[in-house]
């Protein structure tokens, strides 16, 4: 009987670990995206980065820059 309880607890712990691991991965991804957006906005606001500076940047980042320039300055 005790082995059944331990196996059930182990399965519960494993599921909890997998859930936590997944949540942490998502949080890291979101924080990385936010950090990139913030860095890009700072460069856009300072005028050090424009949509024409997309050499070497991924197309998505260049599109983001164009959208930001079209929407005007961020206050």
mmCIF file of C-alpha atoms in Angstrom:
data_model
loop_
_atom_site.group_PDB
_atom_site.id
_atom_site.type_symbol
_atom_site.label_atom_id
_atom_site.label_comp_id
_atom_site.label_asym_id
_atom_site.label_seq_id
_atom_site.Cartn_x
_atom_site.Cartn_y
_atom_site.Cartn_z
ATOM 1 C CA UNK A 1 0.000 0.000 0.000
ATOM 2 C CA UNK A 2 2.816 2.373 0.917
ATOM 3 C CA UNK A 3 4.463 1.842 -2.517
ATOM 4 C CA UNK A 4 1.244 2.851 -4.298
ATOM 5 C CA UNK A 5 1.087 6.093 -2.316
ATOM 6 C CA UNK A 6 4.755 6.848 -3.042
ATOM 7 C CA UNK A 7 4.277 6.196 -6.768
ATOM 8 C CA UNK A 8 1.252 8.494 -6.806
ATOM 9 C CA UNK A 9 3.194 11.205 -5.008
ATOM 10 C CA UNK A 10 6.093 10.789 -7.417
ATOM 11 C CA UNK A 11 3.739 11.228 -10.374
ATOM 12 C CA UNK A 12 2.259 14.333 -8.735
ATOM 13 C CA UNK A 13 5.722 15.789 -8.120
ATOM 14 C CA UNK A 14 6.773 15.035 -11.686
ATOM 15 C CA UNK A 15 3.644 16.732 -13.073
ATOM 16 C CA UNK A 16 4.182 19.745 -10.810
ATOM 17 C CA UNK A 17 7.817 19.974 -11.930
ATOM 18 C CA UNK A 18 6.837 19.809 -15.613
ATOM 19 C CA UNK A 19 4.191 22.487 -15.110
ATOM 20 C CA UNK A 20 6.649 24.753 -13.307
ATOM 21 C CA UNK A 21 9.331 24.149 -15.935
ATOM 22 C CA UNK A 22 6.916 25.059 -18.726
ATOM 23 C CA UNK A 23 5.780 28.214 -16.920
ATOM 24 C CA UNK A 24 9.381 29.302 -16.346
ATOM 25 C CA UNK A 25 10.258 28.765 -20.011
ATOM 26 C CA UNK A 26 7.277 30.902 -21.063
ATOM 27 C CA UNK A 27 8.214 33.626 -18.574
ATOM 28 C CA UNK A 28 11.794 33.695 -19.844
ATOM 29 C CA UNK A 29 10.549 33.961 -23.434
ATOM 30 C CA UNK A 30 8.195 36.819 -22.573
ATOM 31 C CA UNK A 31 10.872 38.681 -20.616
ATOM 32 C CA UNK A 32 13.315 38.299 -23.503
ATOM 33 C CA UNK A 33 10.764 39.719 -25.929
ATOM 34 C CA UNK A 34 10.030 42.624 -23.597
ATOM 35 C CA UNK A 35 13.744 43.331 -23.189
ATOM 36 C CA UNK A 36 14.228 43.362 -26.968
ATOM 37 C CA UNK A 37 11.233 45.659 -27.476
ATOM 38 C CA UNK A 38 12.492 48.039 -24.803
ATOM 39 C CA UNK A 39 15.991 48.127 -26.272
ATOM 40 C CA UNK A 40 14.610 48.770 -29.745
ATOM 41 C CA UNK A 41 12.282 51.519 -28.515
ATOM 42 C CA UNK A 42 15.137 53.251 -26.716
ATOM 43 C CA UNK A 43 17.229 53.161 -29.892
ATOM 44 C CA UNK A 44 14.291 54.395 -31.974
ATOM 45 C CA UNK A 45 13.543 57.229 -29.545
ATOM 46 C CA UNK A 46 17.218 58.235 -29.507
ATOM 47 C CA UNK A 47 17.283 58.200 -33.297
ATOM 48 C CA UNK A 48 20.134 55.696 -33.354
ATOM 49 C CA UNK A 49 18.069 53.045 -35.141
ATOM 50 C CA UNK A 50 15.647 53.425 -38.045
ATOM 51 C CA UNK A 51 13.891 51.042 -40.422
ATOM 52 C CA UNK A 52 16.614 51.705 -42.990
ATOM 53 C CA UNK A 53 19.157 50.211 -40.563
ATOM 54 C CA UNK A 54 17.785 46.718 -41.097
ATOM 55 C CA UNK A 55 21.021 45.308 -42.510
ATOM 56 C CA UNK A 56 21.631 42.155 -40.534
ATOM 57 C CA UNK A 57 18.356 42.479 -38.613
ATOM 58 C CA UNK A 58 15.667 39.903 -39.007
ATOM 59 C CA UNK A 59 12.679 40.951 -41.115
ATOM 60 C CA UNK A 60 10.419 40.930 -38.050
ATOM 61 C CA UNK A 61 12.591 43.476 -36.263
ATOM 62 C CA UNK A 62 12.687 45.698 -39.347
ATOM 63 C CA UNK A 63 8.883 45.497 -39.545
ATOM 64 C CA UNK A 64 8.652 46.414 -35.865
ATOM 65 C CA UNK A 65 10.875 49.437 -36.498
ATOM 66 C CA UNK A 66 8.730 50.558 -39.433
ATOM 67 C CA UNK A 67 5.560 50.237 -37.350
ATOM 68 C CA UNK A 68 7.107 52.279 -34.551
ATOM 69 C CA UNK A 69 8.248 55.006 -36.936
ATOM 70 C CA UNK A 70 4.789 55.122 -38.531
ATOM 71 C CA UNK A 71 3.057 55.438 -35.157
ATOM 72 C CA UNK A 72 5.174 58.433 -34.159
ATOM 73 C CA UNK A 73 7.243 59.058 -31.033
ATOM 74 C CA UNK A 74 6.521 57.082 -27.869
ATOM 75 C CA UNK A 75 5.871 59.303 -24.892
#
